[in-house]
mmCIF file of C-alpha atoms in Angstrom:
data_model
loop_
_atom_site.group_PDB
_atom_site.id
_atom_site.type_symbol
_atom_site.label_atom_id
_atom_site.label_comp_id
_atom_site.label_asym_id
_atom_site.label_seq_id
_atom_site.Cartn_x
_atom_site.Cartn_y
_atom_site.Cartn_z
ATOM 1 C CA MET D 182 -0.206 -0.124 -0.100
ATOM 2 C CA ASN D 183 2.865 2.346 1.251
ATOM 3 C CA ASP D 184 4.230 1.824 -2.399
ATOM 4 C CA ILE D 185 1.390 2.645 -4.493
ATOM 5 C CA ASP D 186 0.120 5.690 -2.152
ATOM 6 C CA SER D 187 3.369 6.729 -3.255
ATOM 7 C CA ARG D 188 3.219 6.598 -6.953
ATOM 8 C CA PRO D 189 2.078 10.277 -8.664
ATOM 9 C CA GLN D 190 -2.084 10.320 -8.853
ATOM 10 C CA ASP D 191 -1.272 10.570 -12.345
ATOM 11 C CA ALA D 192 -0.131 6.936 -12.982
ATOM 12 C CA LEU D 193 -2.107 5.584 -11.323
ATOM 13 C CA ARG D 194 -5.136 6.488 -13.148
ATOM 14 C CA ALA D 195 -3.627 5.349 -16.058
ATOM 15 C CA GLU D 196 -2.546 1.591 -14.815
ATOM 16 C CA LEU D 197 -6.415 1.463 -13.217
ATOM 17 C CA THR D 198 -7.391 2.423 -16.834
ATOM 18 C CA GLU D 199 -5.944 0.223 -18.597
ATOM 19 C CA LEU D 200 -6.582 -2.929 -15.965
ATOM 20 C CA LEU D 201 -10.394 -2.421 -16.175
ATOM 21 C CA PRO D 202 -12.843 -3.198 -19.401
ATOM 22 C CA PRO D 203 -14.134 0.244 -20.863
ATOM 23 C CA PRO D 204 -17.490 1.940 -20.463
ATOM 24 C CA ALA D 205 -20.207 0.701 -21.605
ATOM 25 C CA VAL D 206 -22.451 2.586 -24.169
ATOM 26 C CA PRO D 207 -26.152 3.188 -23.222
ATOM 27 C CA GLU D 208 -28.757 2.370 -26.044
ATOM 28 C CA PHE D 209 -31.770 3.878 -26.457
ATOM 29 C CA ALA D 210 -34.810 1.663 -27.091
ATOM 30 C CA PRO D 211 -36.282 2.113 -30.492
ATOM 31 C CA GLU D 212 -39.416 4.066 -29.421
ATOM 32 C CA ARG D 213 -37.044 6.307 -27.935
ATOM 33 C CA GLN D 214 -34.827 6.624 -31.396
ATOM 34 C CA ARG D 215 -37.928 7.656 -33.178
ATOM 35 C CA GLU D 216 -39.093 10.131 -30.620
ATOM 36 C CA LEU D 217 -35.159 11.667 -31.130
ATOM 37 C CA ARG D 218 -35.422 11.493 -34.923
ATOM 38 C CA ARG D 219 -38.772 13.191 -35.202
ATOM 39 C CA SER D 220 -37.412 16.194 -32.533
ATOM 40 C CA LEU D 221 -34.338 16.697 -35.226
ATOM 41 C CA MET D 222 -36.567 16.191 -38.056
ATOM 42 C CA ALA D 223 -38.370 19.182 -36.566
ATOM 43 C CA ALA D 224 -35.184 21.232 -35.401
ATOM 44 C CA ALA D 225 -33.646 21.157 -38.496
ATOM 45 C CA ARG D 226 -37.245 21.910 -40.887
ATOM 46 C CA PRO D 227 -37.311 25.846 -41.356
ATOM 47 C CA ALA D 228 -40.693 27.472 -39.885
ATOM 48 C CA ARG D 229 -41.943 29.351 -42.675
ATOM 49 C CA PRO D 230 -40.553 27.935 -46.630
ATOM 50 C CA ALA D 231 -38.329 30.224 -48.185
ATOM 51 C CA ALA D 232 -36.746 30.147 -51.830
ATOM 52 C CA TRP D 233 -33.304 31.581 -50.779
ATOM 53 C CA TRP D 234 -32.534 28.362 -48.525
ATOM 54 C CA THR D 235 -30.950 26.184 -51.262
ATOM 55 C CA ARG D 236 -29.373 22.808 -50.303
ATOM 56 C CA LYS D 237 -26.052 24.273 -49.452
ATOM 57 C CA ALA D 238 -27.384 26.501 -47.041
ATOM 58 C CA VAL D 239 -29.451 23.674 -45.032
ATOM 59 C CA ARG D 240 -26.359 21.440 -45.414
ATOM 60 C CA PHE D 241 -24.167 23.684 -43.487
ATOM 61 C CA ALA D 242 -27.129 24.468 -41.016
ATOM 62 C CA VAL D 243 -27.484 20.867 -39.905
ATOM 63 C CA PRO D 244 -24.328 20.113 -38.366
ATOM 64 C CA ALA D 245 -24.956 22.648 -35.597
ATOM 65 C CA VAL D 246 -28.778 20.878 -34.987
ATOM 66 C CA VAL D 247 -27.020 17.129 -34.870
ATOM 67 C CA CYS D 248 -24.222 18.122 -32.071
ATOM 68 C CA GLY D 249 -26.509 18.787 -29.843
ATOM 69 C CA ILE D 250 -28.726 15.779 -30.468
ATOM 70 C CA ALA D 251 -28.147 12.814 -28.630
ATOM 71 C CA ALA D 252 -26.716 9.062 -30.077
ATOM 72 C CA GLY D 253 -29.458 7.287 -32.167
ATOM 73 C CA ALA D 254 -31.055 11.034 -34.409
ATOM 74 C CA VAL D 255 -30.363 10.558 -37.398
ATOM 75 C CA LEU D 256 -30.790 12.885 -40.386
ATOM 76 C CA VAL D 257 -30.474 12.253 -44.018
ATOM 77 C CA THR D 258 -29.738 14.718 -46.418
ATOM 78 C CA ALA D 259 -29.862 15.016 -50.264
ATOM 79 C CA PRO D 260 -27.516 13.246 -52.720
ATOM 80 C CA PRO D 261 -24.559 15.317 -53.257
ATOM 81 C CA GLU D 262 -25.461 15.713 -57.195
ATOM 82 C CA THR D 263 -28.423 17.727 -55.942
ATOM 83 C CA ARG D 264 -27.686 20.125 -53.314
ATOM 84 C CA ASP D 265 -26.538 22.541 -55.609
ATOM 85 C CA GLN D 266 -29.366 22.956 -58.015
ATOM 86 C CA ARG D 267 -32.014 25.541 -58.107
ATOM 87 C CA PRO D 268 -34.246 25.361 -55.560
ATOM 88 C CA ALA D 269 -37.030 23.785 -55.741
ATOM 89 C CA VAL D 270 -40.557 25.483 -54.604
ATOM 90 C CA ARG D 271 -42.173 24.600 -51.820
ATOM 91 C CA ALA D 272 -45.586 22.582 -52.055
ATOM 92 C CA GLU D 273 -47.228 25.294 -49.897
ATOM 93 C CA GLY D 274 -47.868 27.521 -53.136
ATOM 94 C CA ALA D 275 -48.693 30.142 -53.804
ATOM 95 C CA SER D 276 -49.421 31.631 -50.226
ATOM 96 C CA ALA D 277 -46.092 31.861 -49.501
ATOM 97 C CA VAL D 278 -44.581 33.258 -53.061
ATOM 98 C CA LEU D 279 -47.073 35.978 -52.762
ATOM 99 C CA SER D 280 -45.764 36.847 -48.519
ATOM 100 C CA ARG D 281 -42.909 37.116 -49.881
ATOM 101 C CA ALA D 282 -42.978 39.335 -52.463
ATOM 102 C CA ALA D 283 -45.257 41.706 -50.368
ATOM 103 C CA LEU D 284 -42.307 41.850 -48.396
ATOM 104 C CA ALA D 285 -40.033 42.590 -50.832
ATOM 105 C CA ALA D 286 -42.454 45.113 -51.804
ATOM 106 C CA ALA D 287 -42.636 46.698 -48.571
ATOM 107 C CA ALA D 288 -38.872 47.610 -48.362
ATOM 108 C CA ALA D 289 -38.873 49.037 -51.962
ATOM 109 C CA PRO D 290 -38.557 52.886 -52.639
ATOM 110 C CA ALA D 291 -41.616 54.992 -52.974
ATOM 111 C CA PRO D 292 -42.731 56.365 -55.616
ATOM 112 C CA ASP D 293 -41.960 59.933 -55.863
ATOM 113 C CA ALA D 294 -44.610 61.659 -58.465
ATOM 114 C CA ARG D 295 -45.839 64.698 -58.128
ATOM 115 C CA PRO D 296 -49.205 65.809 -58.870
ATOM 116 C CA ASP D 297 -48.586 67.487 -61.669
ATOM 117 C CA GLN D 298 -46.223 65.020 -62.824
ATOM 118 C CA PHE D 299 -46.543 61.179 -65.488
ATOM 119 C CA VAL D 300 -46.509 58.334 -64.614
ATOM 120 C CA TYR D 301 -44.031 56.086 -67.124
ATOM 121 C CA VAL D 302 -44.265 52.808 -67.338
ATOM 122 C CA GLU D 303 -42.161 50.972 -70.056
ATOM 123 C CA SER D 304 -42.536 47.090 -70.750
ATOM 124 C CA LEU D 305 -42.069 44.581 -73.426
ATOM 125 C CA VAL D 306 -45.518 43.228 -74.576
ATOM 126 C CA SER D 307 -46.479 40.228 -76.767
ATOM 127 C CA ARG D 308 -49.842 39.486 -77.787
ATOM 128 C CA ALA D 309 -51.649 36.610 -79.555
ATOM 129 C CA GLY D 310 -53.362 37.637 -82.705
ATOM 130 C CA ARG D 311 -55.872 35.664 -84.925
ATOM 131 C CA PRO D 312 -55.271 35.110 -88.543
ATOM 132 C CA ALA D 313 -58.283 37.016 -90.544
ATOM 133 C CA GLY D 314 -58.991 33.699 -92.621
ATOM 134 C CA GLY D 315 -59.293 32.004 -88.815
ATOM 135 C CA GLY D 316 -57.273 29.506 -87.748
ATOM 136 C CA PRO D 317 -54.767 29.094 -84.252
ATOM 137 C CA ALA D 318 -53.896 32.459 -82.906
ATOM 138 C CA VAL D 319 -50.433 33.581 -83.681
ATOM 139 C CA VAL D 320 -48.204 35.112 -81.448
ATOM 140 C CA ALA D 321 -46.357 37.961 -82.139
ATOM 141 C CA PRO D 322 -42.863 38.673 -81.116
ATOM 142 C CA ALA D 323 -42.728 40.807 -78.268
ATOM 143 C CA HIS D 324 -42.151 44.724 -78.749
ATOM 144 C CA ARG D 325 -41.368 47.822 -76.447
ATOM 145 C CA ARG D 326 -44.766 49.068 -74.692
ATOM 146 C CA GLN D 327 -44.112 52.726 -73.309
ATOM 147 C CA VAL D 328 -47.283 55.032 -71.785
ATOM 148 C CA TRP D 329 -47.521 57.980 -69.895
ATOM 149 C CA LEU D 330 -50.181 58.326 -67.332
ATOM 150 C CA SER D 331 -50.831 61.535 -66.041
ATOM 151 C CA ALA D 332 -50.714 60.715 -62.402
ATOM 152 C CA ASP D 333 -53.878 63.146 -60.880
ATOM 153 C CA GLY D 334 -55.364 62.048 -64.059
ATOM 154 C CA SER D 335 -55.998 65.747 -64.810
ATOM 155 C CA ARG D 336 -53.496 65.498 -68.056
ATOM 156 C CA THR D 337 -53.485 63.761 -71.137
ATOM 157 C CA GLY D 338 -51.215 60.982 -71.571
ATOM 158 C CA LEU D 339 -49.538 59.265 -74.355
ATOM 159 C CA LEU D 340 -49.312 55.649 -75.109
ATOM 160 C CA ARG D 341 -46.527 54.541 -77.638
ATOM 161 C CA GLU D 342 -45.818 50.990 -79.192
ATOM 162 C CA ALA D 343 -43.973 49.458 -81.697
ATOM 163 C CA GLY D 344 -45.414 49.557 -84.898
ATOM 164 C CA ALA D 345 -48.138 52.004 -83.963
ATOM 165 C CA ALA D 346 -49.247 55.270 -84.414
ATOM 166 C CA ASP D 347 -48.882 57.212 -80.666
ATOM 167 C CA GLU D 348 -51.984 57.360 -78.962
ATOM 168 C CA GLU D 349 -53.548 60.488 -76.751
ATOM 169 C CA LEU D 350 -54.863 59.162 -73.177
ATOM 170 C CA SER D 351 -57.080 61.934 -72.771
ATOM 171 C CA PRO D 352 -59.184 62.356 -69.722
ATOM 172 C CA ARG D 353 -62.188 63.088 -71.413
ATOM 173 C CA LEU D 354 -63.643 60.973 -73.339
ATOM 174 C CA PRO D 355 -64.308 61.168 -76.755
ATOM 175 C CA VAL D 356 -68.063 61.087 -78.086
ATOM 176 C CA TYR D 357 -69.547 61.222 -81.639
ATOM 177 C CA GLU D 358 -73.327 62.927 -82.453
ATOM 178 C CA LEU D 359 -75.148 62.408 -84.913
ATOM 179 C CA ASP D 360 -77.739 65.892 -85.769
ATOM 180 C CA GLY D 361 -79.853 64.211 -87.919
ATOM 181 C CA PRO D 362 -80.036 61.765 -90.312
ATOM 182 C CA GLY D 363 -77.133 61.682 -92.928
ATOM 183 C CA ALA D 364 -75.374 64.137 -91.168
ATOM 184 C CA GLU D 365 -71.789 64.439 -90.300
ATOM 185 C CA PRO D 366 -70.976 62.747 -86.916
ATOM 186 C CA ARG D 367 -69.828 65.331 -84.420
ATOM 187 C CA LYS D 368 -67.242 64.860 -81.969
ATOM 188 C CA THR D 369 -67.359 66.340 -78.683
ATOM 189 C CA PHE D 370 -66.123 64.855 -75.176
ATOM 190 C CA MET D 371 -67.342 64.005 -72.304
ATOM 191 C CA GLU D 372 -65.381 64.017 -68.778
ATOM 192 C CA ALA D 373 -64.290 60.729 -67.722
ATOM 193 C CA GLY D 374 -65.883 59.629 -64.077
ATOM 194 C CA GLU D 375 -64.405 58.975 -60.961
ATOM 195 C CA PRO D 376 -61.103 56.898 -60.857
ATOM 196 C CA SER D 377 -61.595 53.102 -59.930
ATOM 197 C CA VAL D 378 -59.179 50.013 -59.696
ATOM 198 C CA THR D 379 -60.458 49.723 -63.502
ATOM 199 C CA ALA D 380 -59.449 53.294 -64.508
ATOM 200 C CA PRO D 381 -56.953 54.124 -61.988
ATOM 201 C CA THR D 382 -55.188 57.404 -61.652
ATOM 202 C CA HIS D 383 -51.638 57.068 -59.654
ATOM 203 C CA THR D 384 -53.476 59.604 -57.021
ATOM 204 C CA PHE D 385 -56.068 57.067 -56.627
ATOM 205 C CA VAL D 386 -53.733 54.179 -56.220
ATOM 206 C CA ALA D 387 -51.808 55.734 -53.702
ATOM 207 C CA GLY D 388 -54.794 55.991 -51.428
ATOM 208 C CA LEU D 389 -55.535 51.933 -51.463
ATOM 209 C CA PRO D 390 -56.281 50.517 -48.748
ATOM 210 C CA THR D 391 -53.583 48.395 -46.621
ATOM 211 C CA ASP D 392 -55.536 46.242 -45.276
ATOM 212 C CA PRO D 393 -55.572 43.297 -47.474
ATOM 213 C CA GLU D 394 -59.448 42.186 -46.882
ATOM 214 C CA ALA D 395 -60.755 45.672 -47.108
ATOM 215 C CA LEU D 396 -58.375 45.691 -50.592
ATOM 216 C CA LEU D 397 -59.624 43.223 -51.725
ATOM 217 C CA ARG D 398 -63.606 43.798 -50.629
ATOM 218 C CA LEU D 399 -62.840 47.175 -53.301
ATOM 219 C CA VAL D 400 -61.445 45.451 -55.736
ATOM 220 C CA ARG D 401 -64.424 43.085 -56.207
ATOM 221 C CA GLU D 402 -66.948 46.138 -55.659
ATOM 222 C CA GLN D 403 -65.693 47.589 -58.586
ATOM 223 C CA THR D 404 -64.908 44.611 -60.925
ATOM 224 C CA ARG D 405 -68.601 42.955 -60.441
ATOM 225 C CA ALA D 406 -70.625 44.850 -63.468
ATOM 226 C CA ASP D 407 -67.568 42.870 -65.556
ATOM 227 C CA GLY D 408 -69.424 39.658 -65.358
ATOM 228 C CA GLY D 409 -67.734 35.957 -65.530
ATOM 229 C CA ASP D 410 -65.777 34.553 -62.863
ATOM 230 C CA ALA D 411 -65.739 37.215 -59.763
ATOM 231 C CA ASP D 412 -62.345 35.511 -58.412
ATOM 232 C CA GLN D 413 -60.868 35.574 -61.923
ATOM 233 C CA ARG D 414 -62.160 39.519 -62.546
ATOM 234 C CA ALA D 415 -60.084 40.271 -58.937
ATOM 235 C CA PHE D 416 -57.274 38.456 -59.498
ATOM 236 C CA THR D 417 -56.887 40.180 -63.116
ATOM 237 C CA ALA D 418 -57.504 43.726 -62.283
ATOM 238 C CA ILE D 419 -54.773 42.904 -59.192
ATOM 239 C CA GLY D 420 -52.692 41.971 -61.673
ATOM 240 C CA THR D 421 -52.934 45.212 -64.462
ATOM 241 C CA LEU D 422 -52.758 47.520 -61.108
ATOM 242 C CA LEU D 423 -49.113 45.728 -60.608
ATOM 243 C CA ALA D 424 -48.007 46.076 -64.062
ATOM 244 C CA GLU D 425 -49.793 48.935 -65.135
ATOM 245 C CA THR D 426 -49.319 51.248 -62.016
ATOM 246 C CA TRP D 427 -46.721 52.770 -59.408
ATOM 247 C CA ALA D 428 -48.267 51.915 -55.936
ATOM 248 C CA PRO D 429 -46.561 52.826 -52.941
ATOM 249 C CA PRO D 430 -44.887 50.311 -51.221
ATOM 250 C CA GLU D 431 -47.744 49.319 -48.937
ATOM 251 C CA VAL D 432 -50.221 49.331 -51.599
ATOM 252 C CA THR D 433 -47.951 46.968 -53.539
ATOM 253 C CA ALA D 434 -47.437 44.437 -50.461
ATOM 254 C CA ALA D 435 -51.273 44.853 -49.976
ATOM 255 C CA LEU D 436 -52.535 44.052 -52.930
ATOM 256 C CA PHE D 437 -50.133 40.856 -53.185
ATOM 257 C CA GLU D 438 -52.068 39.996 -50.027
ATOM 258 C CA ALA D 439 -54.768 40.255 -50.931
ATOM 259 C CA ALA D 440 -53.766 38.484 -54.343
ATOM 260 C CA ALA D 441 -53.448 35.343 -51.499
ATOM 261 C CA ARG D 442 -56.799 35.414 -49.966
ATOM 262 C CA ILE D 443 -58.107 34.595 -53.984
ATOM 263 C CA PRO D 444 -59.897 31.001 -53.832
ATOM 264 C CA GLY D 445 -57.691 28.974 -56.663
ATOM 265 C CA VAL D 446 -54.403 30.680 -56.988
ATOM 266 C CA VAL D 447 -52.031 27.910 -57.294
ATOM 267 C CA THR D 448 -48.051 28.133 -57.854
ATOM 268 C CA VAL D 449 -46.160 27.165 -60.961
ATOM 269 C CA PRO D 450 -42.304 26.252 -60.310
ATOM 270 C CA SER D 451 -40.795 27.818 -63.536
ATOM 271 C CA ALA D 452 -42.389 30.739 -65.947
ATOM 272 C CA ARG D 453 -40.410 33.453 -68.178
ATOM 273 C CA ASP D 454 -41.703 37.022 -68.937
ATOM 274 C CA ALA D 455 -41.632 38.719 -72.285
ATOM 275 C CA ALA D 456 -37.930 39.665 -71.338
ATOM 276 C CA GLY D 457 -37.020 35.795 -70.881
ATOM 277 C CA ARG D 458 -36.589 36.282 -67.379
ATOM 278 C CA GLU D 459 -36.794 32.680 -65.953
ATOM 279 C CA GLY D 460 -38.940 32.817 -61.955
ATOM 280 C CA VAL D 461 -41.753 30.995 -59.783
ATOM 281 C CA ALA D 462 -45.310 32.537 -60.717
ATOM 282 C CA VAL D 463 -48.613 32.443 -59.540
ATOM 283 C CA ALA D 464 -51.533 31.813 -61.275
ATOM 284 C CA ARG D 465 -55.108 31.550 -61.949
ATOM 285 C CA THR D 466 -57.041 29.246 -64.373
ATOM 286 C CA SER D 467 -61.045 30.540 -65.514
ATOM 287 C CA GLY D 468 -62.151 30.179 -68.979
ATOM 288 C CA GLY D 469 -59.365 27.417 -70.052
ATOM 289 C CA GLU D 470 -56.808 29.693 -69.572
ATOM 290 C CA ARG D 471 -53.665 30.472 -67.211
ATOM 291 C CA THR D 472 -53.138 34.006 -66.250
ATOM 292 C CA GLN D 473 -49.719 34.143 -64.616
ATOM 293 C CA TRP D 474 -47.688 36.321 -62.636
ATOM 294 C CA VAL D 475 -43.813 35.987 -62.743
ATOM 295 C CA PHE D 476 -41.480 36.726 -59.361
ATOM 296 C CA ASP D 477 -37.737 37.125 -59.449
ATOM 297 C CA ARG D 478 -36.540 34.393 -57.391
ATOM 298 C CA SER D 479 -33.937 36.103 -55.501
ATOM 299 C CA THR D 480 -35.745 38.890 -54.727
ATOM 300 C CA SER D 481 -39.177 38.240 -55.268
ATOM 301 C CA ALA D 482 -39.772 41.506 -57.274
ATOM 302 C CA PHE D 483 -42.983 40.879 -59.953
ATOM 303 C CA LEU D 484 -41.273 41.027 -63.437
ATOM 304 C CA GLY D 485 -44.222 40.427 -65.850
ATOM 305 C CA GLU D 486 -47.405 38.336 -66.769
ATOM 306 C CA ARG D 487 -48.438 35.553 -69.214
ATOM 307 C CA THR D 488 -51.477 34.214 -70.557
ATOM 308 C CA VAL D 489 -51.264 30.485 -71.611
ATOM 309 C CA LEU D 490 -53.707 28.141 -72.557
ATOM 310 C CA VAL D 491 -54.424 25.168 -70.563
ATOM 311 C CA ALA D 492 -56.679 22.911 -72.505
ATOM 312 C CA ALA D 493 -56.650 22.822 -76.234
ATOM 313 C CA SER D 494 -59.099 25.157 -77.890
ATOM 314 C CA ASP D 495 -60.020 26.886 -81.678
ATOM 315 C CA ALA D 496 -56.779 29.369 -80.286
ATOM 316 C CA GLY D 497 -54.721 26.710 -80.697
ATOM 317 C CA PRO D 498 -53.076 23.451 -78.350
ATOM 318 C CA ALA D 499 -52.770 23.364 -74.659
ATOM 319 C CA GLY D 500 -49.573 25.629 -73.947
ATOM 320 C CA THR D 501 -50.114 27.989 -76.484
ATOM 321 C CA VAL D 502 -48.286 31.980 -74.705
ATOM 322 C CA LEU D 503 -51.379 34.071 -76.006
ATOM 323 C CA SER D 504 -50.248 37.249 -73.983
ATOM 324 C CA GLU D 505 -47.010 37.794 -72.322
ATOM 325 C CA THR D 506 -44.833 41.072 -70.201
ATOM 326 C CA ALA D 507 -41.837 42.227 -68.592
ATOM 327 C CA VAL D 508 -42.184 44.694 -66.588
ATOM 328 C CA LEU D 509 -38.838 47.071 -66.996
ATOM 329 C CA THR D 510 -39.151 50.443 -65.674
ATOM 330 C CA LYS D 511 -41.254 52.922 -64.030
ATOM 331 C CA ALA D 512 -40.504 56.468 -63.049
ATOM 332 C CA ALA D 513 -41.715 59.953 -62.791
ATOM 333 C CA VAL D 514 -41.041 62.725 -65.903
ATOM 334 C CA ALA D 515 -42.363 66.216 -66.059
ATOM 335 C CA ARG D 516 -44.330 65.459 -69.449
ATOM 336 C CA ALA D 517 -45.414 63.138 -71.525
ATOM 337 C CA GLY D 518 -43.032 61.759 -74.245
ATOM 338 C CA GLN D 519 -40.236 62.189 -72.027
ATOM 339 C CA LEU D 520 -37.930 59.510 -71.021
ATOM 340 C CA PRO D 521 -37.111 58.949 -67.489
ATOM 341 C CA GLY D 522 -32.902 60.783 -66.765
#
């Protein structure tokens, strides 16, 4: 004992470690292993789907979670060849895409158009036309479209499209009257009605409700006279406001949130606008046609619209693109015809 007691404690501990068998590693029962696995997967899953989560980001985020989990839990990752591919749109669908678009819109710069100025919108457009003799629709190549809209609606605007004469957009509506049988039509003007969702001005759009429920009710009320599918009317009207007006950030965000409340809106994993920009889209189908809004995958910015046949008709086979647009520029200018500096 005296010899043992006189040894250094570290040497004594090392000898005892060699003589004793290694301690057993505790194992969990199968039920406990399943419980831990469920906990791990729940901790590794994002609370809300996000398009900006790439396979690589998930791969690097997982080890921090795994280190805090007891032995026996298993996490299955994607095969190496799929980790760096473009992220797929989550199955949750349109509400997630539109919510991200609303967040991006809310952070965008506010329009700076004064009431005495014009809102300039430049886009690429392509439309399908029917031949005079009948037959499937023929899609024209995309061309530039420029429109100057009086911010408060009191001045004459301008529409300019490649291949067509310039068209004045007067705040007064032309009316032709006949003084009697055989008389030459006499052109007069009628003052335009109050601005509305279907005939907006910049000032009107700036004052739209920012509560999505209230905004959707207003859109439904002001498109009721158009007939047809009420939900599709609302979806189409909101799409036109997004493409053809320059709304404040909070109004644009509310438009996206209002669209998310329309039944039948779904996600299209991949779509292109008239400029060829690829992105994710939300869409709604009515009357054999699917209207799509295309968003940038990275920024969730609204890129444009397209309308596609989903079933064969006299206009063409399923998949025929009837129209598409790409919004390029929105700006404020002093007069109609002036380009932004």
